[in-house]
Amino acid sequence: MSHSLRTLFSLRPSMADAPVASVGPVPFKDVDADSGSGSSVLEQLPEEHADLVSGLPCAPRPNGLSNLRCYEGFWLPEWSVPVAVALQRRFQPRRDDVIVASFPKCGTTWVNALTFATMARRAHPAAGAGHPLLRLNPHQCVPFLEALFRSRRGEAKLEALPSPRLMNTHMPLRMMPPADSAGGCKVVYVCREPKDMVVSLWHYLRRLQPDLPLADVSESVCGGAAMYGPVWDHILGYWSASTARPDSVLFLRYEELLRDPAKHVRKLARFVGLPFSGAEEEAGVVDDIVKLCSIGHLKTLEANKTGHVDPIFPIPREALFRKGVAGDWVNYMTPEMARRIDEIVADKFHTTGLTFQEWLTHADSIDL
Ligand code: PAP
């Protein structure tokens, strides 16, 4: 078994008998007194990592965005190389932790919301007027591992969180800690058709650089040197883990979620060990969760219309909620751009059983 597959899956003996809490994860912002007041990440780069970072291959990026460095085969923002090291060395998942993992722009915000609403439904009924997702952005409910591992203080906050913890990461599977220091936990990975991911990423980055050409974003993704890329290796790491250990890694696809969100919420609930009861089904709890987390609903909420994604990434939160459809690439990509991505996808995935074929043939954007 590779390092990546050994990662995350062995039970830490001390956690094996930990009681299973039933109230679900707490909304992170409610217990994090200073969330939102974060300072510059670059100021917090630990001294001891300066040599490591400066010795890695570099892909400079314009407009004040952090340079990318290639660490263990993945292009990470410079500031997050020490974060990856810290995660590998010190992150100790608990048996009842759930981690939402994704490549950026593949449905993270949605799956954070759905997983939070599903796991926290006993403490916070989805139809309730006081639901945390009505006053907080999904990223405020589910802490970002990379942000926490920027500092020892952040690590301590994570350690202090009551179980079960729900967290989010864009890190590739191989940046998770090795088996001998890791507790067992569950990972919910969401993947998206790469052309739609590229178009979504382009729209997002244009908030920082309005004249950014789509061709530049597409090229960097194809060449591998995109944030957290190569995207194919990111997807394949989690895909292989999900086929080897389906009880530990749930592999979701954004397009399938769009097609039948209720079916996937049920799947998610079973996966995290909280299947819907007959009474909940009758009461329409699944539909309540789907409605609460729908892009149409989330977009209207003040918490998602105001504020910024991250203190060091000054993009407004409302940019997290754009169209939310499959097939939007046809509205922006040239045939050559699309063909190039399709060819790489075919080459990288043809032996894996993972296919995006059903989405390659769509001529129009599908409003689901
Ligand atoms: P992140 O990696 O920065 O957190 P992420 O949430 O993964 O971003 O991706 C944003 C995409 O998910 C956007 O896609 P688009 O640009 O193609 O429209 C966004 O619209 C979509 N999205 C966000 N929330 C939802 C939702 N509730 N339902 C469906 N799609 C959503």
Short mmCIF file of C-alpha atoms and ligand atoms in Angstrom, two decimals:
data_model
loop_
_atom_site.label_atom_id
_atom_site.label_comp_id
_atom_site.label_asym_id
_atom_site.label_seq_id
_atom_site.Cartn_x
_atom_site.Cartn_y
_atom_site.Cartn_z
CA MET A 1 0.00 0.00 0.00
CA SER A 2 1.40 3.43 -0.95
CA HIS A 3 2.05 6.15 1.59
CA SER A 4 -1.05 7.94 0.33
CA LEU A 5 -3.29 4.94 0.81
CA ARG A 6 -1.87 4.13 4.21
CA THR A 7 -2.59 7.70 5.15
CA LEU A 8 -5.62 8.35 7.34
CA PHE A 9 -6.86 4.80 7.58
CA SER A 10 -5.39 3.18 10.64
CA LEU A 11 -7.05 3.59 13.98
CA ARG A 12 -5.05 5.41 16.62
CA PRO A 13 -5.30 2.98 19.56
CA SER A 14 -6.04 5.72 22.08
CA MET A 15 -9.07 6.80 20.04
CA ALA A 16 -10.46 3.33 19.38
CA ASP A 17 -12.81 3.45 22.34
CA ALA A 18 -13.67 7.13 22.15
CA PRO A 19 -17.38 7.70 22.69
CA VAL A 20 -19.32 8.63 19.59
CA ALA A 21 -20.91 12.01 20.12
CA SER A 22 -24.36 12.47 18.68
CA VAL A 23 -24.88 16.21 18.45
CA GLY A 24 -22.61 16.72 15.48
CA PRO A 25 -19.92 19.27 14.71
CA VAL A 26 -20.06 22.74 16.23
CA PRO A 27 -20.12 25.69 13.82
CA PHE A 28 -16.43 26.63 13.94
CA LYS A 29 -16.94 30.38 14.01
CA ASP A 30 -19.09 30.06 17.15
CA VAL A 31 -16.16 28.61 19.11
CA ASP A 32 -13.35 30.53 17.42
CA ALA A 33 -13.21 33.86 19.19
CA ASP A 34 -10.78 35.49 16.75
CA SER A 35 -11.84 33.96 13.43
CA GLY A 36 -11.90 36.51 10.67
CA SER A 37 -9.14 38.58 12.23
CA GLY A 38 -6.30 36.54 10.72
CA SER A 39 -3.08 38.31 9.84
CA SER A 40 -0.88 37.90 6.81
CA VAL A 41 0.09 34.28 6.27
CA LEU A 42 3.52 35.26 4.99
CA GLU A 43 4.33 36.88 8.33
CA GLN A 44 3.71 33.52 9.93
CA LEU A 45 6.03 31.44 7.74
CA PRO A 46 8.12 29.56 10.32
CA GLU A 47 11.84 30.37 10.04
CA GLU A 48 12.84 26.73 10.04
CA HIS A 49 11.09 26.16 6.69
CA ALA A 50 12.70 29.02 4.77
CA ASP A 51 15.44 26.80 3.29
CA LEU A 52 13.06 24.03 2.40
CA VAL A 53 10.72 26.43 0.57
CA SER A 54 13.42 28.37 -1.26
CA GLY A 55 14.98 25.11 -2.53
CA LEU A 56 11.77 23.91 -4.22
CA PRO A 57 10.89 24.45 -7.92
CA CYS A 58 8.98 27.73 -8.24
CA ALA A 59 6.14 28.91 -10.50
CA PRO A 60 5.78 32.68 -10.03
CA ARG A 61 2.30 34.15 -10.14
CA PRO A 62 1.30 37.72 -10.90
CA ASN A 63 -0.86 40.21 -9.00
CA GLY A 64 0.39 39.60 -5.52
CA LEU A 65 -0.76 36.00 -5.49
CA SER A 66 1.62 33.72 -3.63
CA ASN A 67 4.20 31.93 -5.82
CA LEU A 68 3.67 28.22 -6.20
CA ARG A 69 6.27 25.69 -5.05
CA CYS A 70 6.40 22.06 -6.08
CA TYR A 71 6.42 19.98 -2.90
CA GLU A 72 6.23 16.19 -3.11
CA GLY A 73 4.86 16.39 -6.64
CA PHE A 74 2.16 19.03 -5.99
CA TRP A 75 2.16 22.78 -6.65
CA LEU A 76 1.27 24.52 -3.41
CA PRO A 77 1.10 28.22 -2.60
CA GLU A 78 4.48 29.09 -1.07
CA TRP A 79 2.96 29.77 2.35
CA SER A 80 1.28 26.39 2.45
CA VAL A 81 4.44 24.27 2.07
CA PRO A 82 5.14 24.61 5.83
CA VAL A 83 1.44 23.90 6.34
CA ALA A 84 1.81 20.63 4.42
CA VAL A 85 4.85 19.72 6.51
CA ALA A 86 2.95 20.49 9.72
CA LEU A 87 -0.05 18.45 8.56
CA GLN A 88 2.13 15.49 7.68
CA ARG A 89 3.99 15.64 10.98
CA ARG A 90 1.43 16.68 13.52
CA PHE A 91 -2.16 16.31 12.35
CA GLN A 92 -3.78 13.54 14.36
CA PRO A 93 -7.21 12.71 12.95
CA ARG A 94 -9.70 11.19 15.36
CA ARG A 95 -11.78 8.17 14.48
CA ASP A 96 -14.98 10.22 14.24
CA ASP A 97 -13.46 13.13 12.29
CA VAL A 98 -14.88 13.87 8.86
CA ILE A 99 -12.75 15.74 6.33
CA VAL A 100 -14.25 17.29 3.21
CA ALA A 101 -11.48 17.24 0.60
CA SER A 102 -11.49 18.73 -2.87
CA PHE A 103 -9.49 20.43 -5.55
CA PRO A 104 -10.48 24.14 -5.55
CA LYS A 105 -13.69 25.09 -7.41
CA CYS A 106 -15.07 21.56 -7.47
CA GLY A 107 -17.98 21.98 -5.05
CA THR A 108 -16.23 22.48 -1.71
CA THR A 109 -18.63 25.11 -0.38
CA TRP A 110 -21.67 23.01 -1.26
CA VAL A 111 -20.32 19.78 0.20
CA ASN A 112 -19.17 21.63 3.33
CA ALA A 113 -22.75 22.89 3.75
CA LEU A 114 -24.39 19.53 3.02
CA THR A 115 -22.05 17.60 5.31
CA PHE A 116 -22.40 20.13 8.11
CA ALA A 117 -26.20 20.21 7.82
CA THR A 118 -26.36 16.40 7.73
CA MET A 119 -24.01 15.78 10.65
CA ALA A 120 -25.39 18.60 12.81
CA ARG A 121 -29.09 17.95 12.10
CA ARG A 122 -29.92 16.74 15.59
CA ALA A 123 -28.61 19.91 17.23
CA HIS A 124 -29.68 22.12 14.33
CA PRO A 125 -32.72 20.93 12.35
CA ALA A 126 -32.29 22.02 8.74
CA ALA A 127 -35.70 23.69 8.63
CA GLY A 128 -35.10 25.56 11.88
CA ALA A 129 -35.12 29.35 11.89
CA GLY A 130 -31.88 29.43 13.91
CA HIS A 131 -29.78 27.18 11.69
CA PRO A 132 -26.08 28.21 11.68
CA LEU A 133 -26.02 28.14 7.86
CA LEU A 134 -28.56 30.96 7.86
CA ARG A 135 -26.09 33.29 9.59
CA LEU A 136 -22.68 31.85 8.65
CA ASN A 137 -20.94 31.10 5.37
CA PRO A 138 -20.37 27.30 4.99
CA HIS A 139 -16.60 27.91 5.25
CA GLN A 140 -17.17 29.55 8.65
CA CYS A 141 -18.96 26.44 9.88
CA VAL A 142 -16.29 24.04 8.61
CA PRO A 143 -12.69 25.06 9.41
CA PHE A 144 -10.04 24.94 6.70
CA LEU A 145 -7.16 22.69 7.79
CA GLU A 146 -4.62 24.76 5.86
CA ALA A 147 -5.65 27.89 7.75
CA LEU A 148 -5.43 26.15 11.12
CA PHE A 149 -2.02 24.63 10.42
CA ARG A 150 -0.57 28.05 9.58
CA SER A 151 0.23 28.47 13.26
CA ARG A 152 0.55 26.51 16.50
CA ARG A 153 -2.37 28.56 17.79
CA GLY A 154 -4.54 27.27 14.96
CA GLU A 155 -3.44 23.71 15.65
CA ALA A 156 -4.41 24.13 19.30
CA LYS A 157 -7.86 25.36 18.24
CA LEU A 158 -8.37 22.24 16.17
CA GLU A 159 -7.23 20.05 19.04
CA ALA A 160 -9.67 21.81 21.38
CA LEU A 161 -12.69 21.20 19.14
CA PRO A 162 -15.18 18.70 20.54
CA SER A 163 -15.83 15.50 18.60
CA PRO A 164 -17.09 14.87 16.05
CA ARG A 165 -15.02 17.39 14.12
CA LEU A 166 -15.79 18.35 10.55
CA MET A 167 -12.93 19.93 8.57
CA ASN A 168 -12.11 20.90 5.04
CA THR A 169 -8.92 20.71 2.97
CA HIS A 170 -7.67 21.23 -0.57
CA MET A 171 -4.50 19.28 0.19
CA PRO A 172 -3.75 16.17 -1.87
CA LEU A 173 -4.08 12.90 0.02
CA ARG A 174 -0.31 12.49 0.29
CA MET A 175 -0.06 15.60 2.50
CA MET A 176 -2.05 13.86 5.20
CA PRO A 177 -0.01 12.34 8.04
CA PRO A 178 1.50 8.85 7.76
CA ALA A 179 -0.42 5.91 9.18
CA ASP A 180 1.63 5.49 12.33
CA SER A 181 0.63 8.92 13.62
CA ALA A 182 -2.87 9.15 12.18
CA GLY A 183 -6.18 8.18 13.65
CA GLY A 184 -8.82 6.66 11.41
CA CYS A 185 -11.26 9.15 10.00
CA LYS A 186 -13.60 9.57 7.08
CA VAL A 187 -12.94 11.65 3.98
CA VAL A 188 -15.64 13.00 1.69
CA TYR A 189 -13.99 13.94 -1.60
CA VAL A 190 -15.81 15.93 -4.26
CA CYS A 191 -14.55 15.99 -7.81
CA ARG A 192 -15.76 17.99 -10.81
CA GLU A 193 -15.43 17.75 -14.56
CA PRO A 194 -12.10 19.54 -15.14
CA LYS A 195 -13.23 21.95 -17.89
CA ASP A 196 -15.97 23.30 -15.64
CA MET A 197 -13.46 23.53 -12.79
CA VAL A 198 -11.14 25.60 -15.01
CA VAL A 199 -13.94 27.98 -16.01
CA SER A 200 -15.05 28.34 -12.40
CA LEU A 201 -11.46 29.00 -11.29
CA TRP A 202 -11.02 31.59 -14.02
CA HIS A 203 -14.14 33.49 -12.95
CA TYR A 204 -12.92 33.38 -9.38
CA LEU A 205 -9.39 34.59 -10.11
CA ARG A 206 -10.74 37.40 -12.27
CA ARG A 207 -12.01 38.95 -9.06
CA LEU A 208 -8.33 39.67 -8.36
CA GLN A 209 -7.18 40.16 -11.95
CA PRO A 210 -10.05 41.22 -14.22
CA ASP A 211 -8.02 40.93 -17.45
CA LEU A 212 -6.77 37.40 -16.72
CA PRO A 213 -7.15 35.34 -19.93
CA LEU A 214 -8.96 32.01 -19.64
CA ALA A 215 -6.18 30.54 -21.80
CA ASP A 216 -3.63 31.31 -19.05
CA VAL A 217 -5.65 29.52 -16.39
CA SER A 218 -6.32 26.59 -18.70
CA GLU A 219 -2.63 26.34 -19.62
CA SER A 220 -1.46 26.35 -16.02
CA VAL A 221 -3.97 23.63 -15.12
CA CYS A 222 -2.93 21.53 -18.15
CA GLY A 223 0.74 21.99 -17.31
CA GLY A 224 0.12 20.93 -13.71
CA ALA A 225 1.38 24.14 -12.09
CA ALA A 226 -1.99 25.31 -10.78
CA MET A 227 -2.66 25.73 -7.07
CA TYR A 228 -2.80 22.20 -5.53
CA GLY A 229 -2.22 20.67 -8.98
CA PRO A 230 -1.73 18.59 -10.98
CA VAL A 231 -5.49 18.22 -10.68
CA TRP A 232 -5.38 14.72 -12.23
CA ASP A 233 -3.02 13.48 -9.53
CA HIS A 234 -5.13 15.16 -6.86
CA ILE A 235 -8.26 13.36 -8.09
CA LEU A 236 -6.50 10.04 -8.63
CA GLY A 237 -5.03 9.98 -5.12
CA TYR A 238 -8.47 10.16 -3.54
CA TRP A 239 -10.09 8.00 -6.24
CA SER A 240 -7.63 5.16 -5.59
CA ALA A 241 -8.19 5.50 -1.86
CA SER A 242 -11.97 5.40 -2.32
CA THR A 243 -11.80 2.22 -4.37
CA ALA A 244 -9.38 0.58 -1.90
CA ARG A 245 -11.27 1.73 1.21
CA PRO A 246 -14.84 2.80 0.33
CA ASP A 247 -15.72 2.81 4.03
CA SER A 248 -13.11 5.52 4.63
CA VAL A 249 -13.27 7.67 1.49
CA LEU A 250 -16.52 8.66 -0.18
CA PHE A 251 -15.91 9.88 -3.72
CA LEU A 252 -18.63 12.29 -4.84
CA ARG A 253 -19.03 14.02 -8.18
CA TYR A 254 -20.37 17.53 -8.44
CA GLU A 255 -22.42 16.63 -11.53
CA GLU A 256 -24.08 13.71 -9.77
CA LEU A 257 -24.89 15.92 -6.81
CA LEU A 258 -26.58 18.35 -9.19
CA ARG A 259 -28.59 15.55 -10.78
CA ASP A 260 -29.89 14.06 -7.57
CA PRO A 261 -28.87 15.92 -4.43
CA ALA A 262 -31.28 14.02 -2.13
CA LYS A 263 -29.84 10.65 -3.16
CA HIS A 264 -26.33 11.87 -2.37
CA VAL A 265 -27.33 13.42 0.95
CA ARG A 266 -28.65 9.99 1.97
CA LYS A 267 -25.38 8.43 0.82
CA LEU A 268 -23.42 11.02 2.76
CA ALA A 269 -25.48 10.37 5.91
CA ARG A 270 -24.92 6.60 5.68
CA PHE A 271 -21.22 7.17 5.09
CA VAL A 272 -20.76 9.32 8.20
CA GLY A 273 -22.71 6.76 10.23
CA LEU A 274 -25.88 8.83 10.60
CA PRO A 275 -28.44 7.31 8.19
CA PHE A 276 -31.83 9.00 8.06
CA SER A 277 -34.45 7.23 10.14
CA GLY A 278 -37.90 6.37 8.78
CA ALA A 279 -39.32 9.20 10.87
CA GLU A 280 -36.81 11.66 9.41
CA GLU A 281 -37.62 10.49 5.89
CA GLU A 282 -41.32 10.97 6.55
CA ALA A 283 -40.71 14.39 8.01
CA GLY A 284 -38.86 15.46 4.86
CA VAL A 285 -35.51 16.09 6.59
CA VAL A 286 -33.50 15.16 3.47
CA ASP A 287 -35.34 17.72 1.37
CA ASP A 288 -34.91 20.32 4.11
CA ILE A 289 -31.14 19.82 3.95
CA VAL A 290 -31.09 19.98 0.15
CA LYS A 291 -33.13 23.20 0.19
CA LEU A 292 -31.09 24.82 2.95
CA CYS A 293 -27.85 24.16 1.03
CA SER A 294 -29.05 24.93 -2.49
CA ILE A 295 -27.11 27.62 -4.28
CA GLY A 296 -30.34 29.54 -4.91
CA HIS A 297 -30.95 29.73 -1.16
CA LEU A 298 -27.38 30.26 0.04
CA LYS A 299 -26.91 33.12 -2.43
CA THR A 300 -29.69 35.11 -0.82
CA LEU A 301 -28.23 35.02 2.69
CA GLU A 302 -26.43 38.02 4.12
CA ALA A 303 -23.55 35.83 5.38
CA ASN A 304 -22.83 34.80 1.80
CA LYS A 305 -23.33 38.22 0.22
CA THR A 306 -20.92 40.10 2.47
CA GLY A 307 -17.36 39.67 3.73
CA HIS A 308 -14.34 37.99 2.21
CA VAL A 309 -13.31 34.40 1.70
CA ASP A 310 -10.08 34.77 3.68
CA PRO A 311 -8.17 37.71 5.16
CA ILE A 312 -5.23 36.98 2.86
CA PHE A 313 -7.30 36.25 -0.23
CA PRO A 314 -9.43 39.36 -0.69
CA ILE A 315 -12.17 37.83 -2.83
CA PRO A 316 -15.74 38.58 -1.78
CA ARG A 317 -17.69 35.62 -0.42
CA GLU A 318 -20.42 36.05 -2.98
CA ALA A 319 -17.86 34.87 -5.59
CA LEU A 320 -18.20 31.39 -4.09
CA PHE A 321 -21.74 31.24 -5.46
CA ARG A 322 -21.76 31.88 -9.20
CA LYS A 323 -23.84 29.66 -11.52
CA GLY A 324 -23.57 26.23 -9.96
CA VAL A 325 -24.28 24.25 -13.14
CA ALA A 326 -22.61 21.54 -15.20
CA GLY A 327 -21.36 22.15 -18.72
CA ASP A 328 -20.76 25.90 -18.44
CA TRP A 329 -17.37 25.44 -20.15
CA VAL A 330 -19.07 25.46 -23.58
CA ASN A 331 -19.87 29.13 -23.05
CA TYR A 332 -16.22 30.14 -22.66
CA MET A 333 -13.70 27.62 -23.99
CA THR A 334 -12.39 27.39 -27.50
CA PRO A 335 -12.66 23.90 -29.05
CA GLU A 336 -8.84 23.62 -28.88
CA MET A 337 -8.78 24.44 -25.17
CA ALA A 338 -11.50 21.88 -24.46
CA ARG A 339 -9.82 19.23 -26.62
CA ARG A 340 -6.50 19.67 -24.85
CA ILE A 341 -8.08 19.09 -21.43
CA ASP A 342 -10.14 16.15 -22.70
CA GLU A 343 -7.02 14.52 -24.13
CA ILE A 344 -5.12 14.86 -20.88
CA VAL A 345 -8.10 13.53 -18.93
CA ALA A 346 -8.41 10.55 -21.30
CA ASP A 347 -4.69 9.86 -20.98
CA LYS A 348 -4.54 10.18 -17.19
CA PHE A 349 -7.73 8.33 -16.34
CA HIS A 350 -8.12 5.63 -19.00
CA THR A 351 -6.84 2.79 -16.82
CA THR A 352 -8.57 3.91 -13.65
CA GLY A 353 -12.27 3.30 -14.25
CA LEU A 354 -12.90 6.99 -13.61
CA THR A 355 -14.50 8.73 -16.55
CA PHE A 356 -15.93 12.12 -17.36
CA GLN A 357 -17.19 10.85 -20.71
CA GLU A 358 -20.84 11.55 -20.04
CA TRP A 359 -19.98 15.23 -19.61
CA LEU A 360 -17.74 15.51 -22.68
CA THR A 361 -20.64 15.21 -25.07
CA HIS A 362 -22.82 17.91 -23.59
CA ALA A 363 -23.21 20.74 -26.05
CA ASP A 364 -25.09 23.10 -23.78
CA SER A 365 -24.94 24.23 -20.24
CA ILE A 366 -27.29 22.09 -18.19
CA ASP A 367 -29.42 23.92 -15.69
CA LEU A 368 -30.36 21.30 -13.16
P1 PAP B 1 -13.65 26.85 -3.22
O1 PAP B 1 -12.73 25.76 -3.63
O2 PAP B 1 -13.07 28.22 -3.39
O3 PAP B 1 -14.27 26.63 -1.87
P2 PAP B 1 -15.91 25.69 -4.49
O4 PAP B 1 -17.02 25.87 -3.54
O5 PAP B 1 -15.23 24.37 -4.55
O6 PAP B 1 -14.85 26.84 -4.28
O7 PAP B 1 -16.41 25.97 -5.96
C1 PAP B 1 -17.23 27.03 -6.32
C2 PAP B 1 -18.19 26.49 -7.35
O8 PAP B 1 -19.23 25.77 -6.70
C3 PAP B 1 -18.85 27.59 -8.15
O9 PAP B 1 -19.10 27.02 -9.43
P3 PAP B 1 -19.31 27.94 -10.73
O10 PAP B 1 -18.25 28.96 -10.75
O11 PAP B 1 -19.20 26.99 -11.89
O12 PAP B 1 -20.68 28.50 -10.63
C4 PAP B 1 -20.12 27.81 -7.35
O13 PAP B 1 -21.15 28.44 -8.06
C5 PAP B 1 -20.48 26.37 -6.99
N1 PAP B 1 -21.35 26.29 -5.82
C6 PAP B 1 -21.22 26.95 -4.64
N2 PAP B 1 -22.22 26.61 -3.82
C7 PAP B 1 -23.01 25.75 -4.49
C8 PAP B 1 -24.24 25.06 -4.17
N3 PAP B 1 -24.82 25.24 -3.00
N4 PAP B 1 -24.76 24.26 -5.10
C9 PAP B 1 -24.17 24.08 -6.30
N5 PAP B 1 -23.03 24.70 -6.66
C10 PAP B 1 -22.45 25.52 -5.77
#
